[in-house]
Short mmCIF file of C-alpha atoms in Angstrom, two decimals:
data_model
loop_
_atom_site.label_atom_id
_atom_site.label_comp_id
_atom_site.label_asym_id
_atom_site.label_seq_id
_atom_site.Cartn_x
_atom_site.Cartn_y
_atom_site.Cartn_z
CA UNK W 840 -0.01 0.01 -0.04
CA UNK W 841 2.85 2.44 0.81
CA UNK W 842 4.41 1.74 -2.60
CA UNK W 843 1.17 2.92 -4.29
CA UNK W 844 1.36 6.11 -2.14
CA UNK W 845 4.99 6.55 -3.14
CA UNK W 846 3.97 6.39 -6.85
CA UNK W 847 1.33 9.02 -6.19
CA UNK W 848 3.83 11.24 -4.36
CA UNK W 849 6.36 10.80 -7.27
CA UNK W 850 3.65 12.10 -9.74
CA UNK W 851 2.63 14.84 -7.36
CA UNK W 852 6.09 16.10 -6.75
CA UNK W 853 6.66 17.85 -10.18
CA UNK W 854 3.31 19.27 -10.01
CA UNK W 855 3.96 20.77 -6.50
CA UNK W 856 7.28 22.12 -7.83
CA UNK W 857 5.60 23.85 -10.95
CA UNK W 858 3.00 25.36 -8.51
CA UNK W 859 5.69 26.72 -6.19
CA UNK W 860 7.56 28.25 -9.11
CA UNK W 861 4.25 29.69 -10.68
CA UNK W 862 3.38 31.29 -7.35
CA UNK W 863 6.77 32.69 -6.52
CA UNK W 864 7.54 34.28 -10.02
CA UNK W 865 4.81 36.88 -9.62
CA UNK W 866 6.19 37.83 -6.16
CA UNK W 867 9.52 39.04 -7.90
CA UNK W 868 7.62 41.17 -10.39
CA UNK W 869 6.27 44.56 -9.76
CA UNK W 870 2.57 45.39 -9.28
CA UNK W 871 1.79 43.24 -6.26
CA UNK W 872 -1.30 43.76 -3.91
CA UNK W 873 -0.37 45.58 -0.74
CA UNK W 874 -1.34 42.57 1.39
CA UNK W 875 0.62 40.02 -0.61
CA UNK W 876 3.00 39.05 2.25
CA UNK W 877 0.31 37.46 4.55
CA UNK W 878 -1.12 35.48 1.53
CA UNK W 879 2.30 34.38 0.49
CA UNK W 880 3.08 33.14 4.00
CA UNK W 881 -0.15 31.17 4.26
CA UNK W 882 0.23 29.71 0.84
CA UNK W 883 3.98 28.90 1.65
CA UNK W 884 2.90 27.08 4.99
CA UNK W 885 0.50 25.08 3.07
CA UNK W 886 3.01 24.06 0.30
CA UNK W 887 5.64 23.38 2.87
CA UNK W 888 3.20 20.90 4.55
CA UNK W 889 2.33 19.38 1.19
CA UNK W 890 6.07 18.96 0.56
CA UNK W 891 6.49 17.23 3.87
CA UNK W 892 3.67 14.76 3.05
CA UNK W 893 5.06 14.04 -0.30
CA UNK W 894 8.60 13.59 0.97
CA UNK W 895 7.31 11.28 3.75
CA UNK W 896 5.15 9.32 1.34
CA UNK W 897 8.13 8.66 -0.88
CA UNK W 898 10.06 7.55 2.17
CA UNK W 899 7.32 5.18 3.29
CA UNK W 900 7.13 3.63 -0.22
CA UNK W 901 10.93 3.10 -0.25
CA UNK W 902 10.89 1.45 3.11
CA UNK W 903 7.95 -0.84 2.15
CA UNK W 904 9.68 -1.58 -1.24
CA UNK W 905 12.87 -2.72 0.48
CA UNK W 906 10.98 -4.76 3.02
CA UNK W 907 8.91 -6.51 0.40
CA UNK W 908 11.96 -7.26 -1.67
CA UNK W 909 13.74 -8.77 1.31
CA UNK W 910 10.74 -11.17 1.95
CA UNK W 911 10.37 -13.00 -1.36
CA UNK W 912 12.08 -14.18 -4.50
CA UNK W 913 15.40 -15.41 -5.26
CA UNK W 914 18.32 -13.36 -4.05
CA UNK W 915 16.15 -11.75 -1.39
CA UNK W 916 18.48 -12.63 1.43
CA UNK W 917 20.22 -10.65 2.75
CA UNK W 918 17.89 -7.63 2.29
CA UNK W 919 19.22 -5.17 -0.39
CA UNK W 920 19.86 -2.29 2.10
CA UNK W 921 21.88 -4.66 4.28
CA UNK W 922 24.21 -5.94 1.55
CA UNK W 923 26.38 -2.88 1.87
CA UNK W 924 27.49 -3.82 5.50
CA UNK W 925 31.06 -4.79 6.13
CA UNK W 926 31.85 -8.39 5.56
CA UNK W 927 32.23 -9.23 9.21
CA UNK W 928 28.82 -7.76 9.86
CA UNK W 929 27.26 -9.36 6.83
CA UNK W 930 28.37 -12.73 7.96
CA UNK W 931 26.57 -12.32 11.30
CA UNK W 932 23.28 -10.92 9.66
CA UNK W 933 20.14 -12.62 11.31
CA UNK W 934 17.42 -10.57 9.92
CA UNK W 935 16.07 -7.07 9.14
CA UNK W 936 13.38 -4.67 10.47
CA UNK W 937 11.77 -1.80 8.57
CA UNK W 938 11.00 1.35 10.53
CA UNK W 939 8.20 3.70 9.30
CA UNK W 940 8.55 6.32 12.09
CA UNK W 941 11.38 7.50 11.60
CA UNK W 942 11.93 6.13 8.17
CA UNK W 943 14.71 3.57 8.26
CA UNK W 944 15.77 -0.04 7.57
CA UNK W 945 17.65 -1.80 10.28
CA UNK W 946 19.85 -4.91 9.95
CA UNK W 947 19.66 -7.24 12.90
CA UNK W 948 22.85 -9.14 13.76
CA UNK W 949 22.97 -12.55 15.55
CA UNK W 950 24.27 -10.99 18.79
CA UNK W 951 21.20 -8.85 19.07
CA UNK W 952 22.75 -5.63 17.80
CA UNK W 953 21.21 -3.43 15.26
CA UNK W 954 22.99 -1.68 12.42
CA UNK W 955 21.31 0.97 10.19
CA UNK W 956 21.28 -0.02 6.66
CA UNK W 957 22.49 2.19 3.75
CA UNK W 958 19.78 4.11 1.99
CA UNK W 959 18.17 7.45 1.46
CA UNK W 960 16.26 7.34 4.74
CA UNK W 961 18.31 9.94 6.62
CA UNK W 962 17.90 12.44 3.79
CA UNK W 963 14.26 11.76 3.43
CA UNK W 964 13.73 12.18 7.12
CA UNK W 965 15.63 15.41 7.22
CA UNK W 966 13.76 16.75 4.16
CA UNK W 967 10.39 15.93 5.66
CA UNK W 968 11.28 17.35 8.98
CA UNK W 969 12.64 20.49 7.27
CA UNK W 970 9.40 20.87 5.38
CA UNK W 971 7.24 20.42 8.38
CA UNK W 972 9.27 22.89 10.39
CA UNK W 973 9.07 25.53 7.59
CA UNK W 974 5.26 25.17 7.56
CA UNK W 975 4.98 25.65 11.26
CA UNK W 976 7.34 28.66 11.15
CA UNK W 977 5.40 30.13 8.29
CA UNK W 978 2.05 29.82 10.30
CA UNK W 979 3.64 31.31 13.23
CA UNK W 980 4.84 34.15 11.10
CA UNK W 981 1.24 34.71 9.88
CA UNK W 982 0.18 34.96 13.56
CA UNK W 983 2.83 37.46 14.34
CA UNK W 984 1.94 39.53 11.21
CA UNK W 985 -1.65 39.55 12.07
CA UNK W 986 -0.87 40.59 15.60
CA UNK W 987 1.55 43.29 14.37
CA UNK W 988 -1.10 44.66 11.95
CA UNK W 989 -3.77 44.67 14.81
CA UNK W 990 -1.50 46.63 17.28
CA UNK W 991 -0.46 49.11 14.68
CA UNK W 992 -3.87 49.82 13.23
CA UNK W 993 -5.22 53.15 14.17
CA UNK W 994 -7.76 52.94 16.93
CA UNK W 995 -10.96 55.02 17.34
CA UNK W 996 -10.64 57.62 20.14
CA UNK W 997 -12.74 56.29 23.10
CA UNK W 998 -11.55 58.89 25.64
CA UNK W 999 -13.81 61.65 24.49
CA UNK W 1000 -17.18 62.77 26.01
CA UNK W 1001 -20.12 60.56 25.46
CA UNK W 1002 -23.42 61.83 24.31
CA UNK W 1003 -26.75 60.67 25.70
CA UNK W 1004 -25.64 59.84 29.15
#
């Protein structure tokens, strides 16, 4: 199932990149609306969140793909990500264990120790976390911008005399 999500994410990634470029090009051109900053921050937060989901979906599919390859077929043992272990560790390989949170693929040795397998898992975790952090920071920035505008807006004078009292 995660492999199907990965294929969808791989198809969505170029569309996401085009949407980002199309939105950011007008920002560099003159003639923007005066309130473009807040809208751009909100849009950027959403696109960063989408980027995090796409990246994580690609990682989930990669982990599931490696786990499925290690479970069936000729040449499935040792698992492909574990084949890059040093020869002494490869001789003591007892199994493998995929990890979906965080993304990873661990090689289990016969003495009970665990060795992280080679693969794109660290970079996918880093990219997904970076996108998620960027989304949160952009949303916080929208909140600060709204608060700044609310505090700097001119207020009606309420200290004058009241009529009808």
